[in-house]
Amino acid sequence: GAVVSQHPSWVICKSGTSVKIECRSLDFQATTMFWYRQFPKQSLMLMATSNEGSKATYEQGVEKDKFLINHASLTLSTLTVTSAHPEDSSFYICSARDQAGATVNTQYFGPGTRLTVL
Amino acid sequence: TQLLEQSPQFLSIQEGENLTVYCNSSSVFSSLQWYRQEPGEGPVLLVTVVTGGEVKKLKRLTFQFGDARKDSSLHITAAQPGDTGLYLCAARAGGYNKLIFGAGTRLAVHP
């Protein structure tokens, strides 16, 4: 099946620094990618929808200036957590929607990135 | 309020027991998906149900979509320790057909 990768798989940073997380669709093109956040023992909460070549759409309560999303190509979306604080520590998961072929509109999930802010 | 309500939240059972997890909503969906997630990993799609009343089987897992397409259930027969994980139901809602998740059911199967 289709593969979505994330990099890094985990990152530890100091409070106040910025962290960039990459999401790549490895064998399909994705006009639309999604970013989720998952706190311990909780479900996935959608943060934003990333569209190639246009601005991301953020869910209510998600600060767009803090979580910068760039979807520069059909296979890459990045999430930058700016001025990270300990409360931003979480498991960030991206998902990419297949645009064509037999699995059109199927959404594939990456393995997640564990962010710990000290 | 959650668009998708899952119950129970937690389930701890012995190997060999049967269990059912429920996913309910007041909204009608064109389709509903079930995922399983293990710690430190992304969710993995188990099944998509599309037709009201549909029943799908995946080995010891049986998925059912309600007739009104507002609810779904996941039944596991003779649970095994390898079934341990977080089970999530999800449905598309809103613009861009966003995939929204229920709160999840955390299953622990003990040998």
XYZ file of N, CA and C in Angstrom:
687
model
N 0.810 -1.203 0.000
C 0.000 0.000 0.000
C 0.845 1.254 0.000
N 0.157 2.393 -0.107
C 0.854 3.674 -0.135
C 1.540 3.946 1.200
N 2.644 4.684 1.126
C 3.434 4.951 2.320
C 3.572 6.450 2.538
N 3.393 6.829 3.793
C 3.625 8.210 4.212
C 4.717 8.184 5.270
N 5.717 9.016 5.070
C 6.809 9.051 6.046
C 6.814 10.382 6.779
N 7.352 10.360 7.966
C 7.520 11.577 8.745
C 8.948 11.645 9.248
N 9.453 12.868 9.319
C 10.803 13.061 9.837
C 10.868 14.356 10.624
N 11.432 14.353 11.818
C 12.009 13.175 12.471
C 10.928 12.322 13.137
N 11.310 11.172 13.628
C 10.348 10.325 14.339
C 10.201 10.805 15.779
N 11.235 11.434 16.288
C 11.128 12.050 17.602
C 12.111 13.209 17.672
N 11.764 14.189 18.489
C 12.629 15.352 18.648
C 12.433 15.929 20.042
N 13.563 16.312 20.648
C 13.549 16.991 21.941
C 14.152 18.364 21.736
N 13.474 19.390 22.205
C 13.997 20.743 22.004
C 13.793 21.567 23.273
N 14.500 22.673 23.307
C 14.371 23.583 24.437
C 13.202 24.530 24.215
N 12.616 24.968 25.291
C 11.515 25.912 25.221
C 11.960 27.179 24.502
N 11.109 27.649 23.583
C 11.432 28.863 22.850
C 12.007 28.627 21.470
N 12.432 27.422 21.198
C 12.982 27.119 19.875
C 11.878 26.668 18.936
N 12.208 26.613 17.651
C 11.239 26.165 16.641
C 11.634 24.795 16.117
N 10.647 24.014 15.791
C 10.876 22.644 15.316
C 10.091 22.414 14.037
N 10.751 21.840 13.035
C 10.082 21.545 11.767
C 9.901 20.041 11.625
N 8.689 19.648 11.251
C 8.373 18.239 11.016
C 7.974 18.083 9.554
N 8.560 17.085 8.896
C 8.258 16.853 7.483
C 7.325 15.661 7.319
N 6.453 15.770 6.343
C 5.541 14.682 5.991
C 5.643 14.467 4.488
N 5.966 13.245 4.082
C 6.133 12.950 2.664
C 5.277 11.766 2.243
N 4.630 11.913 1.094
C 3.965 10.765 0.477
C 4.986 10.164 -0.479
N 5.317 8.894 -0.260
C 6.466 8.318 -0.948
C 6.165 7.774 -2.340
N 4.947 7.301 -2.578
C 4.677 6.704 -3.879
C 3.351 7.155 -4.468
N 2.883 8.317 -4.021
C 1.678 8.877 -4.622
C 1.694 10.386 -4.405
N 0.859 11.069 -5.173
C 0.767 12.518 -5.044
C -0.423 12.881 -4.169
N -0.228 13.891 -3.358
C -1.256 14.285 -2.407
C -1.462 15.794 -2.459
N -2.559 16.217 -3.089
C -2.894 17.638 -3.085
C -3.240 18.095 -1.679
N -3.818 17.182 -0.924
C -4.267 17.524 0.422
C -3.583 16.631 1.455
N -3.041 17.280 2.469
C -2.472 16.562 3.612
C -3.082 17.134 4.877
N -3.097 16.340 5.897
C -3.717 16.735 7.154
C -2.715 16.570 8.297
N -2.789 17.478 9.260
C -1.938 17.377 10.451
C -2.814 17.174 11.677
N -2.455 16.147 12.449
C -3.176 15.818 13.673
C -2.219 15.910 14.857
N -2.815 16.104 16.032
C -2.030 16.102 17.270
C -2.710 15.128 18.219
N -1.907 14.370 18.930
C -2.454 13.378 19.850
C -1.722 13.472 21.182
N -2.465 13.838 22.231
C -1.901 13.873 23.566
C -2.021 12.477 24.172
N -1.193 12.198 25.198
C -1.197 10.850 25.791
C -2.589 10.397 26.197
N -2.894 9.181 25.881
C -4.163 8.537 26.231
C -5.366 9.173 25.546
N -5.137 9.994 24.542
C -6.249 10.639 23.861
C -6.278 10.269 22.385
N -7.313 10.730 21.717
C -7.494 10.435 20.301
C -6.753 11.465 19.442
N -6.847 11.312 18.144
C -6.239 12.255 17.222
C -7.168 13.459 17.050
N -6.583 14.641 17.183
C -7.330 15.868 16.980
C -6.789 16.562 15.738
N -7.657 16.852 14.791
C -7.232 17.505 13.567
C -6.811 18.935 13.869
N -5.611 19.300 13.407
C -5.117 20.659 13.604
C -5.394 21.520 12.371
N -5.062 20.970 11.205
C -5.158 21.782 10.000
C -5.153 20.903 8.763
N -5.693 21.474 7.705
C -5.689 20.845 6.393
C -4.726 21.614 5.510
N -3.798 20.897 4.919
C -2.749 21.516 4.121
C -3.022 21.260 2.643
N -3.057 22.317 1.864
C -3.330 22.198 0.438
C -2.139 22.686 -0.372
N -1.726 21.879 -1.321
C -0.565 22.211 -2.129
C -0.777 23.520 -2.865
N 0.153 24.434 -2.667
C 0.114 25.697 -3.371
C -0.807 26.751 -2.793
N -1.432 26.473 -1.682
C -2.302 27.485 -1.077
C -2.167 27.447 0.445
N -2.841 28.376 1.088
C -2.736 28.460 2.550
C -3.462 27.298 3.215
N -2.936 26.924 4.361
C -3.566 25.850 5.120
C -4.839 26.357 5.791
N -5.733 25.436 6.051
C -6.968 25.744 6.776
C -6.855 25.165 8.172
N -6.976 26.029 9.170
C -6.767 25.598 10.547
C -8.100 25.342 11.252
N -8.084 24.366 12.138
C -9.262 24.087 12.946
C -9.383 25.141 14.047
N -10.600 25.259 14.540
C -10.870 26.249 15.583
C -9.978 25.975 16.791
N -9.359 27.041 17.297
C -8.516 26.907 18.482
C -7.056 26.622 18.187
N -6.715 26.395 16.943
C -5.321 26.135 16.573
C -4.706 27.428 16.039
N -3.616 27.860 16.668
C -2.995 29.128 16.286
C -2.171 28.968 15.013
N -2.581 29.646 13.957
C -1.886 29.506 12.686
C -0.489 30.114 12.715
N -0.272 31.108 13.571
C 1.051 31.722 13.645
C 2.017 30.880 14.458
N 1.482 29.974 15.243
C 2.334 29.123 16.037
C 2.653 27.817 15.291
N 1.695 27.331 14.567
C 1.868 26.081 13.818
C 1.850 26.428 12.330
N 3.037 26.661 11.786
C 3.158 27.077 10.394
C 3.175 25.850 9.494
N 2.325 25.866 8.491
C 2.232 24.731 7.568
C 2.579 25.203 6.172
N 3.442 24.430 5.525
C 3.832 24.705 4.154
C 3.679 23.442 3.340
N 2.951 23.539 2.239
C 2.719 22.376 1.367
C 3.245 22.745 -0.009
N 4.560 22.696 -0.125
C 5.233 23.251 -1.304
C 5.170 22.350 -2.525
N 4.949 21.072 -2.331
C 4.893 20.167 -3.479
C 3.816 19.119 -3.237
N 3.560 18.305 -4.238
C 2.505 17.290 -4.135
C 2.903 16.108 -3.258
N 4.146 16.111 -2.776
C 4.579 14.998 -1.945
C 5.159 15.442 -0.607
N 5.119 16.728 -0.316
C 5.748 17.195 0.912
C 4.937 18.304 1.584
N 4.675 18.100 2.869
C 4.092 19.144 3.699
C 4.944 19.242 4.958
N 5.135 20.460 5.440
C 5.908 20.626 6.669
C 5.079 21.381 7.704
N 5.295 20.999 8.949
C 4.671 21.664 10.093
C 5.793 22.208 10.954
N 5.792 23.514 11.177
C 6.795 24.120 12.042
C 6.120 24.625 13.304
N 6.567 24.098 14.434
C 6.075 24.561 15.726
C 7.006 25.685 16.159
N 6.503 26.903 16.154
C 7.344 28.061 16.467
C 7.298 28.368 17.963
N 8.443 28.807 18.475
C 8.549 29.154 19.890
C 7.859 28.098 20.754
N 8.352 26.893 20.629
C 7.715 25.755 21.305
C 7.781 25.886 22.819
N 6.731 25.433 23.481
C 6.665 25.412 24.935
C 6.313 24.004 25.382
N 6.548 23.694 26.661
C 6.271 22.329 27.138
C 4.863 21.843 26.827
N 3.885 22.738 26.807
C 2.511 22.311 26.516
C 2.314 21.892 25.059
N 3.314 22.188 24.211
C 3.248 21.739 22.814
C 3.760 20.313 22.657
N 4.307 19.768 23.727
C 4.789 18.394 23.682
C 3.614 17.476 23.343
N 3.780 16.680 22.315
C 2.673 15.846 21.855
C 3.174 14.913 20.758
N 2.287 14.092 20.275
C 2.553 13.196 19.147
C 1.874 13.811 17.935
N 2.666 14.202 16.939
C 2.120 14.858 15.757
C 2.086 13.846 14.613
N 0.914 13.696 14.016
C 0.724 12.704 12.955
C 0.205 13.396 11.696
N 0.817 13.097 10.574
C 0.308 13.650 9.326
C -0.401 12.558 8.537
N -1.218 12.996 7.619
C -1.947 12.081 6.762
C -2.023 12.676 5.373
N -1.921 11.834 4.371
C -1.969 12.307 2.994
C -3.065 11.569 2.247
N -3.799 12.327 1.432
C -4.896 11.719 0.683
C -4.440 11.427 -0.740
N -4.609 10.186 -1.138
C -4.266 9.775 -2.485
C -5.242 10.411 -3.465
N -4.710 11.028 -4.507
C -5.556 11.783 -5.429
C -6.004 10.999 -6.648
N -5.393 9.845 -6.905
C -5.680 9.165 -8.158
C -5.539 7.664 -7.999
N -5.910 6.951 -9.012
C -5.702 5.516 -9.018
C -6.797 4.766 -8.294
N -6.547 3.510 -8.073
C -7.542 2.625 -7.466
C -7.871 3.015 -6.043
N -6.971 3.705 -5.394
C -7.204 4.061 -3.996
C -7.487 5.544 -3.843
N -8.144 6.124 -4.855
C -8.416 7.554 -4.805
C -9.189 7.901 -3.550
N -8.786 9.023 -2.936
C -9.389 9.562 -1.718
C -9.091 8.755 -0.460
N -8.343 7.703 -0.575
C -7.923 7.001 0.634
C -6.890 7.850 1.351
N -7.007 7.890 2.652
C -6.118 8.708 3.462
C -5.129 7.798 4.174
N -3.846 8.071 3.978
C -2.795 7.257 4.587
C -2.098 8.067 5.674
N -1.768 7.380 6.761
C -1.188 8.054 7.903
C 0.302 7.783 8.028
N 1.012 8.813 8.475
C 2.420 8.655 8.772
C 2.599 7.994 10.128
N 3.837 7.662 10.470
C 4.121 6.973 11.730
C 4.147 7.889 12.944
N 4.045 9.203 12.708
C 4.025 10.132 13.827
C 5.388 10.663 14.209
N 5.384 11.833 14.843
C 6.590 12.464 15.378
C 6.336 12.837 16.830
N 7.166 12.311 17.705
C 7.022 12.608 19.134
C 7.841 13.847 19.442
N 7.176 14.931 19.828
C 7.862 16.179 20.190
C 7.838 16.344 21.706
N 9.012 16.544 22.270
C 9.138 16.834 23.693
C 9.849 18.172 23.846
N 9.186 19.098 24.503
C 9.758 20.426 24.720
C 10.139 20.554 26.189
N 11.411 20.811 26.415
C 11.902 20.876 27.802
C 11.776 22.285 28.386
N -18.865 18.996 22.162
C -19.303 17.601 22.068
C -18.628 16.937 20.874
N -18.355 15.654 21.040
C -17.690 14.921 19.983
C -18.688 14.562 18.900
N -18.226 14.623 17.674
C -19.068 14.220 16.558
C -19.300 12.719 16.602
N -18.270 11.994 17.006
C -18.331 10.544 17.112
C -18.086 10.146 18.567
N -19.037 9.433 19.149
C -18.917 8.969 20.520
C -18.551 7.491 20.508
N -17.466 7.162 21.181
C -17.060 5.767 21.248
C -17.248 5.239 22.668
N -17.645 3.974 22.755
C -17.757 3.339 24.056
C -17.431 1.856 23.930
N -16.874 1.247 24.972
C -16.381 1.942 26.159
C -15.067 2.654 25.869
N -14.622 3.464 26.811
C -13.341 4.147 26.650
C -12.188 3.185 26.876
N -12.365 2.310 27.869
C -11.327 1.354 28.218
C -11.945 -0.029 28.335
N -11.177 -1.030 27.984
C -11.651 -2.396 28.080
C -10.447 -3.275 28.401
N -10.553 -3.999 29.510
C -9.487 -4.901 29.907
C -10.081 -6.292 30.046
N -9.644 -7.221 29.202
C -10.258 -8.541 29.187
C -9.194 -9.630 29.143
N -9.656 -10.865 29.344
C -8.756 -12.012 29.279
C -8.761 -12.582 27.861
N -7.669 -13.169 27.522
C -7.549 -13.845 26.217
C -8.688 -14.837 26.039
N -9.285 -14.827 24.865
C -10.365 -15.768 24.562
C -11.756 -15.162 24.701
N -11.854 -14.041 25.384
C -13.167 -13.398 25.540
C -13.570 -12.668 24.271
N -14.870 -12.410 24.172
C -15.406 -11.612 23.059
C -15.668 -10.196 23.545
N -15.677 -9.247 22.621
C -15.954 -7.874 23.015
C -16.571 -7.114 21.845
N -17.272 -6.043 22.199
C -17.849 -5.172 21.177
C -17.556 -3.724 21.532
N -17.148 -2.965 20.542
C -16.878 -1.540 20.689
C -17.878 -0.799 19.825
N -18.384 0.310 20.356
C -19.437 1.039 19.660
C -18.976 2.445 19.262
N -19.524 2.903 18.146
C -19.236 4.239 17.644
C -20.570 4.848 17.230
N -20.977 5.914 17.906
C -22.301 6.489 17.670
C -22.227 7.969 17.348
N -23.201 8.408 16.577
C -23.283 9.825 16.220
C -24.728 10.201 15.943
N -25.007 11.476 16.016
C -26.330 11.957 15.618
C -26.326 12.358 14.142
N -25.160 12.294 13.529
C -25.031 12.669 12.118
C -25.030 11.432 11.236
N -25.417 11.647 9.999
C -25.406 10.578 8.999
C -24.116 10.708 8.193
N -23.467 9.591 7.978
C -22.208 9.604 7.234
C -22.305 8.753 5.971
N -21.607 9.189 4.946
C -21.570 8.396 3.714
C -20.711 7.152 3.906
N -19.766 7.218 4.834
C -18.936 6.060 5.134
C -18.320 6.252 6.515
N -17.823 5.180 7.067
C -17.192 5.244 8.375
C -16.017 4.278 8.357
N -14.954 4.661 9.041
C -13.755 3.830 9.051
C -13.384 3.436 10.473
N -12.724 2.290 10.584
C -12.153 1.845 11.848
C -10.644 1.716 11.681
N -9.932 2.234 12.686
C -8.481 2.175 12.705
C -8.024 1.503 13.996
N -6.803 0.962 13.938
C -6.150 0.459 15.143
C -4.801 1.150 15.249
N -4.496 1.609 16.447
C -3.238 2.314 16.651
C -2.483 1.701 17.812
N -1.209 1.445 17.587
C -0.350 0.954 18.667
C 0.493 2.121 19.176
N 0.974 2.040 20.415
C 1.737 3.150 21.008
C 2.918 3.565 20.143
N 3.043 4.874 19.926
C 4.176 5.390 19.183
C 4.087 5.209 17.687
N 2.920 4.826 17.199
C 2.751 4.640 15.765
C 1.519 5.369 15.264
N 1.442 5.531 13.943
C 0.256 6.129 13.372
C -0.874 5.112 13.281
N -2.111 5.562 13.117
C -3.237 4.627 13.012
C -3.187 3.864 11.693
N -3.664 2.628 11.747
C -3.700 1.765 10.575
C -5.156 1.445 10.260
N -5.530 1.651 9.019
C -6.905 1.412 8.605
C -7.242 -0.075 8.655
N -8.364 -0.403 9.314
C -8.839 -1.783 9.358
C -9.907 -2.021 8.292
N -10.881 -1.095 8.240
C -11.993 -1.302 7.321
C -12.710 0.009 7.057
N -13.374 0.083 5.925
C -14.286 1.182 5.604
C -15.654 0.569 5.338
N -16.683 1.060 6.010
C -18.049 0.613 5.743
C -18.793 1.747 5.067
N -19.581 1.385 4.078
C -20.192 2.385 3.206
C -21.723 2.291 3.179
N -22.228 1.085 3.146
C -23.666 0.886 2.964
C -24.344 0.642 4.303
N -25.498 1.294 4.526
C -26.260 1.073 5.744
C -26.582 -0.393 5.924
N -26.327 -0.936 7.133
C -26.573 -2.337 7.393
C -25.437 -3.254 6.979
N -24.424 -2.699 6.384
C -23.303 -3.501 5.890
C -22.567 -4.186 7.032
N -22.149 -5.414 6.782
C -21.326 -6.166 7.717
C -20.063 -6.617 6.996
N -18.925 -6.322 7.592
C -17.660 -6.769 7.003
C -16.880 -7.556 8.037
N -16.212 -8.608 7.561
C -15.427 -9.435 8.469
C -13.960 -9.396 8.073
N -13.120 -9.311 9.092
C -11.678 -9.328 8.896
C -11.139 -10.310 9.928
N -11.031 -11.580 9.543
C -10.623 -12.654 10.454
C -11.547 -12.682 11.663
N -11.061 -12.376 12.852
C -11.896 -12.438 14.049
C -12.621 -11.116 14.336
N -12.462 -10.154 13.460
C -13.107 -8.852 13.646
C -14.316 -8.739 12.730
N -15.449 -8.309 13.296
C -16.666 -8.102 12.523
C -17.095 -6.657 12.701
N -17.266 -5.967 11.597
C -17.654 -4.556 11.592
C -19.069 -4.435 11.032
N -19.864 -3.593 11.676
C -21.226 -3.378 11.185
C -21.510 -1.883 11.103
N -22.166 -1.484 10.035
C -22.599 -0.106 9.847
C -24.095 -0.069 10.081
N -24.570 0.869 10.903
C -25.982 0.920 11.215
C -26.825 1.212 9.981
N -28.075 0.777 10.028
C -28.977 0.961 8.889
C -29.094 2.431 8.497
N -29.103 3.304 9.500
C -29.250 4.738 9.246
C -27.915 5.424 8.993
N -26.859 4.663 8.986
C -25.496 5.170 8.749
C -25.109 6.245 9.765
N -25.561 6.051 11.014
C -25.178 6.972 12.078
C -24.288 6.300 13.109
N -24.182 4.976 13.050
C -23.439 4.280 14.083
C -22.785 3.034 13.495
N -21.819 2.544 14.246
C -21.101 1.355 13.799
C -20.605 0.595 15.014
N -20.322 -0.669 14.819
C -19.779 -1.475 15.906
C -18.650 -2.351 15.374
N -17.776 -2.676 16.291
C -16.656 -3.581 16.007
C -16.711 -4.696 17.037
N -16.834 -5.926 16.573
C -16.897 -7.080 17.463
C -15.656 -7.933 17.238
N -14.995 -8.263 18.331
C -13.821 -9.139 18.246
C -14.158 -10.445 18.941
N -13.954 -11.526 18.243
C -14.209 -12.863 18.777
C -12.904 -13.481 19.265
N -12.967 -14.093 20.427
C -11.791 -14.791 20.974
C -10.551 -13.904 20.945
N -10.631 -12.801 21.677
C -9.552 -11.808 21.652
C -8.215 -12.427 22.049
N -7.172 -11.898 21.440
C -5.809 -12.344 21.719
C -4.961 -11.157 22.163
N -3.882 -11.401 22.878
C -3.024 -10.295 23.328
C -2.571 -9.386 22.188
N -2.435 -9.932 21.014
C -2.043 -9.136 19.854
C -3.105 -8.148 19.408
N -4.324 -8.279 19.941
C -5.396 -7.332 19.609
C -5.298 -6.063 20.457
N -4.439 -6.077 21.451
C -4.274 -4.911 22.318
C -3.916 -3.677 21.507
N -4.588 -2.569 21.819
C -4.305 -1.320 21.106
C -5.445 -0.341 21.271
N -5.324 0.771 20.584
C -6.358 1.811 20.594
C -7.176 1.669 19.318
N -8.460 1.471 19.459
C -9.355 1.327 18.318
C -10.121 2.632 18.126
N -10.041 3.158 16.926
C -10.616 4.460 16.618
C -11.604 4.342 15.468
N -12.764 4.960 15.638
C -13.647 5.093 14.493
C -13.461 6.502 13.944
N -13.715 6.665 12.663
C -13.497 7.955 12.021
C -14.477 8.126 10.877
N -14.833 9.371 10.606
C -15.755 9.668 9.507
C -15.386 11.011 8.907
N -15.809 11.202 7.689
C -15.510 12.463 6.996
C -16.577 13.480 7.331
N -16.119 14.708 7.568
C -17.048 15.781 7.910
C -16.467 17.104 7.470
N -17.335 18.033 7.187
C -16.887 19.394 6.914
C -16.207 19.542 5.568
N -15.622 20.716 5.378
C -14.934 21.012 4.133
C -13.718 20.132 3.942
N -13.316 19.919 2.701
C -12.182 19.069 2.341
C -12.394 17.625 2.783
N -13.617 17.288 3.154
C -13.880 15.927 3.624
C -12.879 15.521 4.701
N -12.729 16.345 5.706
C -11.795 16.084 6.795
C -12.184 14.803 7.509
N -11.180 14.036 7.888
C -11.410 12.806 8.628
C -11.348 13.130 10.119
N -12.471 12.920 10.793
C -12.581 13.228 12.215
C -12.653 11.936 12.990
N -11.946 11.876 14.114
C -11.861 10.650 14.894
C -12.719 10.696 16.151
N -13.202 9.533 16.548
C -13.811 9.393 17.843
C -12.736 9.375 18.913
N -13.163 9.344 20.171
C -12.214 9.415 21.285
C -11.384 8.146 21.439
N -11.865 7.062 20.868
C -11.091 5.830 20.911
C -11.483 4.901 22.042
N -11.230 3.629 21.828
C -11.400 2.608 22.865
C -10.057 1.930 23.056
N -9.562 1.996 24.268
C -8.259 1.390 24.563
C -8.488 -0.024 25.073
N -8.035 -0.987 24.298
C -8.257 -2.405 24.612
C -6.973 -3.046 25.106
N -7.089 -3.758 26.218
C -5.964 -4.539 26.737
C -6.435 -5.977 26.875
N -5.756 -6.897 26.205
C -6.086 -8.315 26.290
C -4.958 -9.016 27.022
N -5.297 -9.625 28.143
C -4.288 -10.254 29.000
C -4.214 -11.756 28.764
N -2.998 -12.288 28.720
C -2.852 -13.736 28.484
C -3.440 -14.555 29.626
